[in-house]
Amino acid sequence: MNVLLSYPIFPTSFWSFEKAVQGIGKKAFMPPLSLVTVAALLPQEWNFRLRDRNIEPVTEDDWEWADMVMLSGMIAQKEDYMAQIQEAKRRDLRVVVGGPYATSLPNDMLAAGADFLVLDEGEYTINLFVEALKRGEASGIFRSKDKPDVTLSPVPRYDLLQLDAYFLMAIQYSRGCPFQCEFCDIIILYGRKPRTKTFSQVEKELDVLFDLGWRGGIFFVDDNFIGNKRTVKPFLENLIEWQTNKGYPFSFTTEASIDMAQDDRLLELMALSKFSTVFIGIETPDTDSLKLTMKHQNNRKPMNESLEKIAKSGLRIMAGFIIGFDDEKKGAGERVFQFATENAIPGVTFSMLQALPGTALWDRLKASGRLLDDANLNQTTLLNFVPTRPIEEIAEEYVNAFWKLYDPKVYLKRVFDHFMLVGQAKVHQDPELRKKLANQHKTDFDLKGVLFGLKMLAKLGVVRSTRFVFWKYLYLMFKKNPGGIGNFLSFAAFMEHFLPYRKMVKKEIQEALQARIDGKVKVLDTNIELSDELTEGVEWYKAS
């Protein structure tokens, strides 16, 4: 069996970092962990070709070689996902789909012509699919009510990747999150009981990446890395030992909830295992909106104190914000801008609230007839529901705040302030610790990286209006926190992505707003009937 694993194109987003990634000779930010995990779950006597369309096309030879095409992806990848299904069917190939998009909106997959829908988590449903193939079945929908024990998950087939094409590698330690945020689909897809791998499992994955020659950053793609605090600290203790024995070849990035600031030992272990960056969902500085959307963990302690504590532990912070909550007061965009500035958060993702299928928010809006037929959900789309204040007002606040957040001088000030905080951490101040955590292996910062760095110095320090503040901040970093210069320059280089991206955000939001005003987006028909095959699955899915 020849299986073509195709990963659809991501539209340009906050996370794509195209200019910065391409400047150092990479093609994409991160690889498709989902598909290399699927490849490990399938019969190993099958033949696999992985084509990540974010770094390379699917060729005519690939189509001719394949007996079957398998796709996975998110709702944001909808356009290319659908196109790839249709292209495969045009060639009379069997199409198998899975992942968050297929699980959330299976009718989209049926309408596009997919033959097999392997939904939910593959540790259970892939075996059902393989058995159906053995029986000679030509189509089917496979679901599981149960959440699998992730200790059953095999080492992903990292050997299928073009490692040198990516800025970061990806590993998963846990699935699920203990919280109940109204807008979040993670608890729908993966449940509220965090399930974790053993350290020995993750150790095997780290060993494989190490043996394949990877050095540098790895993203733990968990939606809340610290969701299971009982297991995460022993895990980190083992990770520190592995890093020490291997000479600290990797640094780590992850996502976590802000309550990590309440556990000093947890912060210490993360810093000592060389977690460099953590993404935190702030959502909004408005406590009433946090209460409404059930993001209670953000209201337990003052967020500014928690953020400062996390930064001073040695962790770089990136944070997500949302606009468009019900009963939100006017000026929410400006409040987000001020909060990010006052708390020196350099990387700020900012988007309009989206109601995702299956979430409590989706159900509430559906019941009140407020959902809109606008399923292209990404960071440059409007809210997909009727808000409680004028959409024109929300759109204007959003565009203005995003524009200000990534004004070059304003952005550099946040970057400088942030790394002055991070530089106070023991892991950065203690010479012995700094030496221990230093990567003892040669990295891939080659000639392209050097040339890109020189190009950035020229742009930031000579060509652009940032020239005076850039040299001022660089000098102050040299005087007060020389160890932070690399971080400062790295984050400054991300401006190559943010400057064109903020223009794209402004343009696409304005176009979407005009379409909304012109009445081209209608209220969603929430009485659409599902196929008989899907009805039972959706009922338990919603109930869970």
Coordinates of C-alpha atoms in Angstrom, one line a residue:
M1 CA 0.0 0.0 0.0
N2 CA 1.5 3.4 -1.1
V3 CA 0.1 6.1 1.1
L4 CA 0.5 9.8 0.3
L5 CA 0.3 11.9 3.5
S6 CA -0.6 15.5 2.4
Y7 CA -0.6 18.4 4.8
P8 CA -2.6 21.4 3.5
I9 CA -1.3 25.0 3.2
F10 CA -1.7 27.3 6.2
P11 CA -2.7 30.8 5.2
T12 CA -0.4 33.5 6.4
S13 CA -1.0 34.1 10.1
F14 CA 0.7 35.5 13.2
W15 CA 2.5 32.2 13.7
S16 CA 3.8 31.7 10.1
F17 CA 6.8 34.1 10.5
E18 CA 7.5 33.7 6.7
K19 CA 10.0 36.4 6.2
A20 CA 12.0 35.6 9.4
V21 CA 11.9 31.9 8.8
Q22 CA 12.9 32.1 5.2
G23 CA 15.6 34.6 6.0
I24 CA 17.5 32.0 7.9
G25 CA 17.0 29.4 5.1
K26 CA 14.0 27.6 6.5
K27 CA 10.7 27.0 4.7
A28 CA 8.1 26.7 7.5
F29 CA 7.8 27.3 11.2
M30 CA 6.9 23.8 12.3
P31 CA 6.2 20.3 10.8
P32 CA 2.9 18.4 10.7
L33 CA 3.2 16.3 13.9
S34 CA -0.3 14.9 13.3
L35 CA 0.7 13.1 10.0
V36 CA 4.0 11.7 11.3
T37 CA 2.1 10.3 14.2
V38 CA -0.6 8.8 11.9
A39 CA 2.2 7.2 9.9
A40 CA 3.5 5.5 13.0
L41 CA 0.0 4.2 13.9
L42 CA -0.5 2.6 10.5
P43 CA 0.9 -0.8 9.4
Q44 CA 4.6 -0.3 9.0
E45 CA 4.8 -2.6 6.0
W46 CA 3.0 0.2 4.1
N47 CA 5.0 2.7 2.1
F48 CA 4.7 6.4 3.0
R49 CA 5.4 9.7 1.3
L50 CA 4.9 12.9 3.3
R51 CA 4.2 16.1 1.4
D52 CA 3.9 19.2 3.6
R53 CA 2.5 21.7 1.1
N54 CA 3.8 24.5 3.2
I55 CA 7.3 23.6 2.1
E56 CA 6.8 21.7 -1.2
P57 CA 4.1 20.8 -3.7
V58 CA 2.5 17.4 -4.4
T59 CA 4.0 16.3 -7.7
E60 CA 2.6 14.4 -10.6
D61 CA 4.9 11.5 -9.6
D62 CA 3.4 11.6 -6.1
W63 CA -0.2 11.3 -7.4
E64 CA 0.8 8.4 -9.8
W65 CA 2.6 6.6 -7.0
A66 CA -0.2 6.8 -4.4
D67 CA -2.8 4.1 -3.8
M68 CA -4.4 6.3 -1.1
V69 CA -4.2 9.9 0.1
M70 CA -4.5 10.8 3.8
L71 CA -5.0 14.4 5.0
S72 CA -5.1 16.1 8.4
G73 CA -5.4 19.7 9.3
M74 CA -7.2 22.5 11.1
I75 CA -10.2 24.7 10.1
A76 CA -7.8 27.5 9.2
Q77 CA -6.4 25.2 6.4
K78 CA -9.9 24.7 4.9
E79 CA -9.3 26.1 1.4
D80 CA -6.3 23.9 0.6
Y81 CA -7.7 20.9 2.5
M82 CA -10.8 20.9 0.3
A83 CA -8.8 21.5 -2.8
Q84 CA -6.5 18.5 -2.1
I85 CA -9.5 16.2 -1.5
Q86 CA -11.0 17.2 -4.8
E87 CA -7.7 16.8 -6.6
A88 CA -7.3 13.3 -5.3
K89 CA -10.9 12.3 -6.2
R90 CA -10.4 13.7 -9.7
R91 CA -7.6 11.1 -10.0
D92 CA -9.9 8.4 -8.6
L93 CA -7.8 7.9 -5.5
R94 CA -9.2 6.9 -2.2
V95 CA -9.2 9.8 0.3
V96 CA -8.9 9.4 4.1
V97 CA -9.3 12.5 6.3
G98 CA -8.8 13.2 10.0
G99 CA -7.6 15.8 12.4
P100 CA -9.4 18.7 14.2
Y101 CA -11.2 20.1 11.1
A102 CA -12.6 16.7 10.0
T103 CA -13.6 15.9 13.6
S104 CA -15.4 19.2 14.2
L105 CA -17.1 19.6 10.7
P106 CA -17.4 16.1 9.2
N107 CA -20.1 17.2 6.8
D108 CA -17.5 19.4 5.0
M109 CA -15.5 16.3 4.4
L110 CA -18.4 14.3 3.0
A111 CA -19.4 17.1 0.8
A112 CA -15.9 17.4 -0.6
G113 CA -15.9 13.6 -1.5
A114 CA -13.7 12.0 1.2
D115 CA -14.1 8.2 1.4
F116 CA -13.0 7.5 4.9
L117 CA -13.4 9.8 7.9
V118 CA -11.0 8.7 10.7
L119 CA -12.1 11.1 13.4
D120 CA -11.3 11.8 17.1
E121 CA -8.0 10.4 18.3
G122 CA -6.1 8.0 16.1
E123 CA -4.8 5.6 18.8
Y124 CA -8.4 4.1 18.7
T125 CA -9.9 5.0 15.3
I126 CA -7.0 4.2 13.0
N127 CA -7.2 0.5 13.9
L128 CA -10.9 0.5 13.1
F129 CA -10.1 2.0 9.7
V130 CA -7.4 -0.5 8.9
E131 CA -9.7 -3.4 9.8
A132 CA -12.4 -2.0 7.5
L133 CA -9.8 -1.9 4.7
K134 CA -9.0 -5.5 5.3
R135 CA -12.7 -6.4 4.9
G136 CA -12.7 -4.7 1.5
E137 CA -14.9 -1.7 2.6
A138 CA -14.6 1.3 0.3
S139 CA -15.8 4.0 2.7
G140 CA -16.6 4.6 6.3
I141 CA -16.8 6.9 9.3
F142 CA -14.8 5.8 12.4
R143 CA -15.3 7.4 15.8
S144 CA -14.5 6.6 19.4
K145 CA -16.4 7.8 22.5
D146 CA -13.4 7.1 24.7
K147 CA -10.3 9.2 25.0
P148 CA -7.3 6.9 24.5
D149 CA -4.5 6.4 27.0
V150 CA -1.7 8.4 25.3
T151 CA 0.9 5.9 26.6
L152 CA -0.4 3.9 23.6
S153 CA 0.9 6.5 21.2
P154 CA 4.1 5.4 19.3
V155 CA 7.1 7.4 18.4
P156 CA 6.2 9.6 15.4
R157 CA 7.9 8.9 12.1
Y158 CA 10.2 11.9 12.3
D159 CA 12.3 10.2 9.6
L160 CA 9.6 11.2 7.0
L161 CA 10.3 14.9 7.6
Q162 CA 12.7 17.2 5.8
L163 CA 14.1 18.4 9.2
D164 CA 16.2 21.2 7.8
A165 CA 13.1 22.8 6.3
Y166 CA 11.7 23.7 9.7
F167 CA 12.4 26.4 12.3
L168 CA 11.1 24.2 15.2
M169 CA 10.4 20.5 15.7
A170 CA 7.3 19.3 17.5
I171 CA 6.6 16.9 20.3
Q172 CA 3.4 16.2 22.3
Y173 CA 3.5 15.3 26.0
S174 CA -0.2 15.7 27.0
R175 CA -3.7 16.1 25.6
G176 CA -6.6 17.8 27.3
C177 CA -7.0 20.7 29.7
P178 CA -8.7 20.9 33.1
F179 CA -10.4 24.3 32.6
Q180 CA -13.7 25.0 30.9
C181 CA -13.2 28.2 28.8
E182 CA -16.4 28.7 26.9
F183 CA -14.8 29.4 23.5
C184 CA -12.2 26.6 23.6
D185 CA -12.6 23.4 21.5
I186 CA -9.7 21.7 23.1
I187 CA -11.8 20.3 25.9
I188 CA -14.3 19.1 23.3
L189 CA -11.7 17.4 21.2
Y190 CA -9.5 16.1 23.9
G191 CA -11.4 16.3 27.2
R192 CA -10.9 18.1 30.5
K193 CA -8.8 15.3 32.1
P194 CA -5.2 15.9 30.9
R195 CA -3.6 12.6 29.7
T196 CA 0.2 12.5 29.7
K197 CA 2.8 10.3 28.1
T198 CA 5.5 8.7 30.3
F199 CA 8.9 10.3 30.3
S200 CA 10.4 7.1 28.7
Q201 CA 8.0 7.7 25.8
V202 CA 9.1 11.3 25.3
E203 CA 12.7 10.3 25.9
K204 CA 12.5 7.9 22.9
E205 CA 11.1 10.7 20.7
L206 CA 13.9 13.1 21.9
D207 CA 16.5 10.4 21.2
V208 CA 15.1 9.9 17.7
L209 CA 15.3 13.6 16.9
F210 CA 18.8 13.8 18.4
D211 CA 20.0 10.8 16.3
L212 CA 18.5 12.3 13.2
G213 CA 20.7 15.3 13.8
W214 CA 18.2 17.8 15.0
R215 CA 19.6 20.6 17.2
G216 CA 17.8 23.7 18.4
G217 CA 14.2 24.4 19.3
I218 CA 11.3 22.0 20.0
F219 CA 7.7 23.0 20.5
F220 CA 5.7 20.9 23.0
V221 CA 2.4 21.3 21.2
D222 CA 0.3 20.6 24.3
D223 CA -2.6 23.0 24.6
N224 CA -1.8 23.3 28.3
F225 CA 1.6 21.7 29.2
I226 CA 1.1 22.1 32.9
G227 CA -2.5 20.8 32.9
N228 CA -1.6 17.8 35.0
K229 CA 0.7 19.4 37.7
R230 CA 1.0 16.0 39.5
T231 CA 2.9 14.5 36.6
V232 CA 4.6 17.5 35.0
K233 CA 7.2 18.2 37.7
P234 CA 8.6 14.6 37.8
F235 CA 8.6 14.8 34.0
L236 CA 10.7 18.0 34.1
E237 CA 13.1 16.5 36.6
N238 CA 13.8 13.6 34.2
L239 CA 14.0 16.1 31.3
I240 CA 16.7 18.1 33.1
E241 CA 18.7 14.9 33.5
W242 CA 18.3 14.0 29.8
Q243 CA 19.4 17.5 28.7
T244 CA 22.4 17.4 31.1
N245 CA 23.5 14.0 29.8
K246 CA 23.1 15.1 26.1
G247 CA 24.8 18.5 26.5
Y248 CA 21.5 20.6 26.3
P249 CA 21.0 20.1 22.5
F250 CA 17.4 21.4 22.7
S251 CA 15.5 24.4 23.9
F252 CA 11.7 24.1 24.4
T253 CA 8.6 26.2 23.7
T254 CA 5.1 25.4 24.9
E255 CA 1.6 26.7 25.8
A256 CA 0.5 26.9 29.4
S257 CA -2.1 28.5 31.7
I258 CA -1.2 31.6 33.7
D259 CA -1.6 29.7 37.0
M260 CA 1.9 28.3 36.4
A261 CA 3.0 31.5 38.2
Q262 CA 1.6 30.1 41.5
D263 CA 4.1 27.2 41.6
D264 CA 7.7 28.3 42.2
R265 CA 9.2 24.8 41.8
L266 CA 7.4 24.4 38.5
L267 CA 8.9 27.6 37.1
E268 CA 12.3 26.6 38.4
L269 CA 12.1 23.2 36.7
M270 CA 11.0 24.7 33.4
A271 CA 13.8 27.1 33.3
L272 CA 16.4 24.4 34.3
S273 CA 15.2 22.1 31.6
K274 CA 15.6 24.9 29.1
F275 CA 12.1 26.0 28.3
S276 CA 12.8 29.3 26.7
T277 CA 9.3 30.5 25.7
V278 CA 5.7 30.0 27.0
F279 CA 2.5 31.1 25.2
I280 CA -0.2 32.2 27.6
G281 CA -3.8 32.8 26.8
I282 CA -4.6 36.1 28.4
E283 CA -7.6 36.7 26.2
T284 CA -8.6 40.1 27.7
P285 CA -7.7 42.3 30.6
D286 CA -11.4 42.8 31.3
T287 CA -12.3 40.7 34.4
D288 CA -16.0 40.7 33.6
S289 CA -15.4 39.2 30.1
L290 CA -13.1 36.6 31.7
K291 CA -15.8 35.6 34.1
L292 CA -18.4 35.4 31.3
T293 CA -16.3 33.2 29.2
M294 CA -15.4 31.0 32.2
K295 CA -11.7 31.7 32.1
H296 CA -11.6 31.7 35.9
Q297 CA -7.9 30.8 36.2
N298 CA -7.0 34.3 34.8
N299 CA -9.0 36.0 37.6
R300 CA -7.6 34.3 40.6
K301 CA -4.4 36.4 40.9
P302 CA -3.6 39.8 39.3
M303 CA -2.4 38.9 35.9
N304 CA 0.3 41.6 35.8
E305 CA 1.9 40.1 38.9
S306 CA 1.8 36.6 37.4
L307 CA 3.3 37.7 34.1
E308 CA 6.2 39.5 35.9
K309 CA 6.9 36.5 38.0
I310 CA 7.0 34.1 35.0
A311 CA 9.3 36.5 33.0
K312 CA 11.7 36.9 36.0
S313 CA 11.9 33.1 36.3
G314 CA 13.6 33.2 32.9
L315 CA 10.8 32.3 30.5
R316 CA 10.0 34.5 27.5
I317 CA 6.3 35.2 27.2
M318 CA 4.1 35.3 24.2
A319 CA 0.4 36.0 24.9
G320 CA -2.9 35.6 23.1
F321 CA -5.7 38.2 23.2
I322 CA -9.3 38.2 21.9
I323 CA -11.8 41.0 21.2
G324 CA -15.6 40.6 20.7
F325 CA -16.9 39.1 24.0
D326 CA -20.5 39.6 24.8
D327 CA -21.2 42.8 26.8
E328 CA -17.7 44.0 26.1
K329 CA -17.3 47.7 26.9
K330 CA -16.2 50.1 24.2
G331 CA -12.4 50.6 24.0
A332 CA -11.5 46.9 24.4
G333 CA -8.8 47.1 21.7
E334 CA -7.1 50.0 23.4
R335 CA -7.2 48.1 26.7
V336 CA -5.5 45.2 25.1
F337 CA -2.8 47.5 23.7
Q338 CA -2.2 49.2 27.0
F339 CA -2.0 45.9 28.9
A340 CA 0.5 44.4 26.5
T341 CA 2.6 47.6 26.7
E342 CA 2.5 47.9 30.5
N343 CA 3.4 44.2 30.9
A344 CA 6.1 44.3 28.3
I345 CA 4.7 41.3 26.3
P346 CA 6.7 41.2 23.0
G347 CA 4.8 38.7 21.0
V348 CA 1.0 39.4 21.1
T349 CA -1.4 37.3 19.1
F350 CA -4.7 39.3 18.7
S351 CA -7.8 38.1 17.0
M352 CA -11.6 38.4 17.0
L353 CA -13.6 35.9 19.0
Q354 CA -14.6 32.8 16.9
A355 CA -17.3 30.3 17.9
L356 CA -15.8 26.9 17.2
P357 CA -18.1 23.9 16.5
G358 CA -19.0 21.9 19.5
T359 CA -18.0 24.5 22.1
A360 CA -20.2 25.9 24.8
L361 CA -20.0 29.3 23.0
W362 CA -21.2 27.7 19.8
D363 CA -24.1 26.1 21.5
R364 CA -25.2 29.3 23.3
L365 CA -25.0 31.4 20.1
K366 CA -26.8 28.7 18.1
A367 CA -29.6 28.6 20.6
S368 CA -30.1 32.4 20.3
G369 CA -29.8 32.3 16.4
R370 CA -26.7 34.5 16.4
L371 CA -24.3 32.2 14.4
L372 CA -23.2 33.4 11.0
D373 CA -22.4 31.3 7.9
D374 CA -18.7 32.2 7.8
A375 CA -16.6 29.1 8.4
N376 CA -13.2 30.5 7.1
L377 CA -11.9 31.0 10.6
N378 CA -8.4 32.6 11.0
Q379 CA -6.8 35.7 12.4
T380 CA -8.0 37.9 9.6
T381 CA -11.7 37.2 9.8
L382 CA -14.5 38.9 11.6
L383 CA -16.5 37.3 14.4
N384 CA -18.6 34.5 13.0
F385 CA -21.6 35.5 15.1
V386 CA -23.7 38.6 15.7
P387 CA -22.0 40.5 18.6
T388 CA -23.6 42.6 21.3
R389 CA -22.0 45.8 20.1
P390 CA -21.7 47.1 16.5
I391 CA -19.3 45.0 14.4
E392 CA -18.0 48.2 12.8
E393 CA -16.9 49.4 16.3
I394 CA -15.2 46.1 17.1
A395 CA -13.4 45.9 13.7
E396 CA -12.1 49.4 14.0
E397 CA -10.8 48.8 17.6
Y398 CA -9.2 45.6 16.4
V399 CA -7.4 47.0 13.4
N400 CA -6.2 50.1 15.3
A401 CA -4.9 48.1 18.3
F402 CA -3.1 45.6 16.0
W403 CA -1.6 48.4 14.0
K404 CA -0.3 50.0 17.2
L405 CA 1.0 46.8 18.7
Y406 CA 3.3 46.3 15.8
D407 CA 4.4 49.9 15.3
P408 CA 8.2 49.3 15.0
K409 CA 9.3 51.6 17.8
V410 CA 6.5 50.4 20.1
Y411 CA 7.3 46.8 19.4
L412 CA 11.0 47.2 20.0
K413 CA 10.3 48.9 23.3
R414 CA 8.2 45.9 24.5
V415 CA 11.0 43.6 23.3
F416 CA 13.6 45.5 25.2
D417 CA 11.6 45.8 28.4
H418 CA 10.7 42.2 28.3
F419 CA 14.2 40.9 28.0
M420 CA 15.4 43.2 30.8
L421 CA 12.9 41.4 33.0
V422 CA 13.9 37.9 31.7
G423 CA 17.5 38.8 32.3
Q424 CA 17.0 39.0 36.0
A425 CA 16.4 35.3 36.3
K426 CA 18.9 33.1 38.1
V427 CA 19.4 30.9 35.0
H428 CA 20.6 34.0 33.2
Q429 CA 22.5 35.7 36.0
D430 CA 24.4 32.7 37.5
P431 CA 27.6 32.1 35.4
E432 CA 27.7 28.4 36.3
L433 CA 24.1 27.9 35.3
R434 CA 24.5 29.8 32.1
K435 CA 27.5 27.6 31.2
K436 CA 25.6 24.4 32.1
L437 CA 22.5 25.3 30.0
A438 CA 24.6 26.4 27.0
N439 CA 24.2 24.3 23.9
Q440 CA 27.3 22.2 23.6
H441 CA 26.5 21.2 20.0
K442 CA 27.1 23.1 16.8
T443 CA 23.8 24.6 15.6
D444 CA 22.7 25.3 12.0
F445 CA 23.2 29.1 12.2
D446 CA 25.0 29.0 8.8
L447 CA 25.9 31.6 6.3
K448 CA 22.3 32.3 5.5
G449 CA 21.6 33.1 9.1
V450 CA 24.6 35.4 9.3
L451 CA 23.6 37.2 6.2
F452 CA 20.0 37.6 7.4
G453 CA 21.3 38.9 10.7
L454 CA 23.4 41.5 8.9
K455 CA 20.5 42.5 6.8
M456 CA 18.3 43.0 9.9
L457 CA 21.0 45.1 11.5
A458 CA 21.0 47.3 8.4
K459 CA 17.2 47.6 8.2
L460 CA 16.7 48.2 11.9
G461 CA 19.8 50.3 12.6
V462 CA 20.2 52.3 9.4
V463 CA 17.3 52.2 7.0
R464 CA 14.2 52.4 9.1
S465 CA 12.9 55.0 11.5
T466 CA 13.8 52.6 14.3
R467 CA 17.5 53.4 13.8
F468 CA 17.9 55.6 16.9
V469 CA 15.9 53.5 19.4
F470 CA 17.4 50.2 18.0
W471 CA 21.0 51.3 18.8
K472 CA 19.9 52.8 22.1
Y473 CA 18.3 49.5 23.2
L474 CA 21.1 47.4 21.9
Y475 CA 23.6 49.5 23.8
L476 CA 21.6 49.3 27.0
M477 CA 21.3 45.5 26.6
F478 CA 25.1 45.3 26.2
K479 CA 25.6 47.4 29.4
K480 CA 22.9 45.9 31.7
N481 CA 22.0 42.4 30.2
P482 CA 24.6 41.3 27.7
G483 CA 23.3 37.7 27.8
G484 CA 19.9 38.9 26.5
I485 CA 21.3 40.5 23.3
G486 CA 20.6 37.3 21.3
N487 CA 17.0 37.2 22.4
F488 CA 16.6 40.9 21.7
L489 CA 17.9 40.6 18.2
S490 CA 15.9 37.4 17.5
F491 CA 12.6 39.1 18.5
A492 CA 13.6 42.3 16.7
A493 CA 14.0 40.2 13.5
F494 CA 10.4 39.0 13.8
M495 CA 9.4 42.5 12.7
E496 CA 10.1 41.4 9.2
H497 CA 6.9 39.3 9.6
F498 CA 4.8 41.6 11.6
L499 CA 5.1 44.7 9.4
P500 CA 3.6 43.1 6.3
Y501 CA 1.2 41.0 8.4
R502 CA -0.4 44.0 10.1
K503 CA -1.0 45.5 6.6
M504 CA -2.7 42.2 5.6
V505 CA -4.8 42.2 8.7
K506 CA -6.0 45.7 8.1
K507 CA -6.9 45.0 4.4
E508 CA -8.7 41.7 5.0
I509 CA -10.6 42.9 8.0
Q510 CA -11.8 46.0 6.0
E511 CA -12.8 43.7 3.1
A512 CA -14.7 41.3 5.4
L513 CA -16.4 44.2 7.1
Q514 CA -17.7 45.6 3.8
A515 CA -18.9 42.1 2.9
R516 CA -20.8 41.9 6.2
I517 CA -22.3 45.3 5.7
D518 CA -23.3 44.4 2.1
G519 CA -25.2 41.4 3.5
K520 CA -23.1 38.8 1.9
V521 CA -22.8 36.8 5.1
K522 CA -26.1 35.2 6.4
V523 CA -27.2 33.7 9.6
L524 CA -26.2 30.1 9.7
D525 CA -28.9 27.5 9.1
T526 CA -28.4 25.6 12.3
N527 CA -31.1 23.1 11.3
I528 CA -28.9 21.5 8.6
E529 CA -29.5 17.8 8.8
L530 CA -26.5 15.5 9.2
S531 CA -26.2 12.3 7.2
D532 CA -27.6 9.2 9.0
E533 CA -24.0 7.9 9.5
L534 CA -23.0 11.0 11.4
T535 CA -26.0 11.6 13.6
E536 CA -25.2 9.1 16.3
G537 CA -21.5 10.1 16.4
V538 CA -22.4 13.8 16.8
E539 CA -24.8 13.2 19.6
W540 CA -22.3 11.5 21.8
Y541 CA -19.7 14.0 20.7
K542 CA -21.8 17.0 21.8
A543 CA -22.8 15.2 25.0
S544 CA -19.2 14.6 26.0

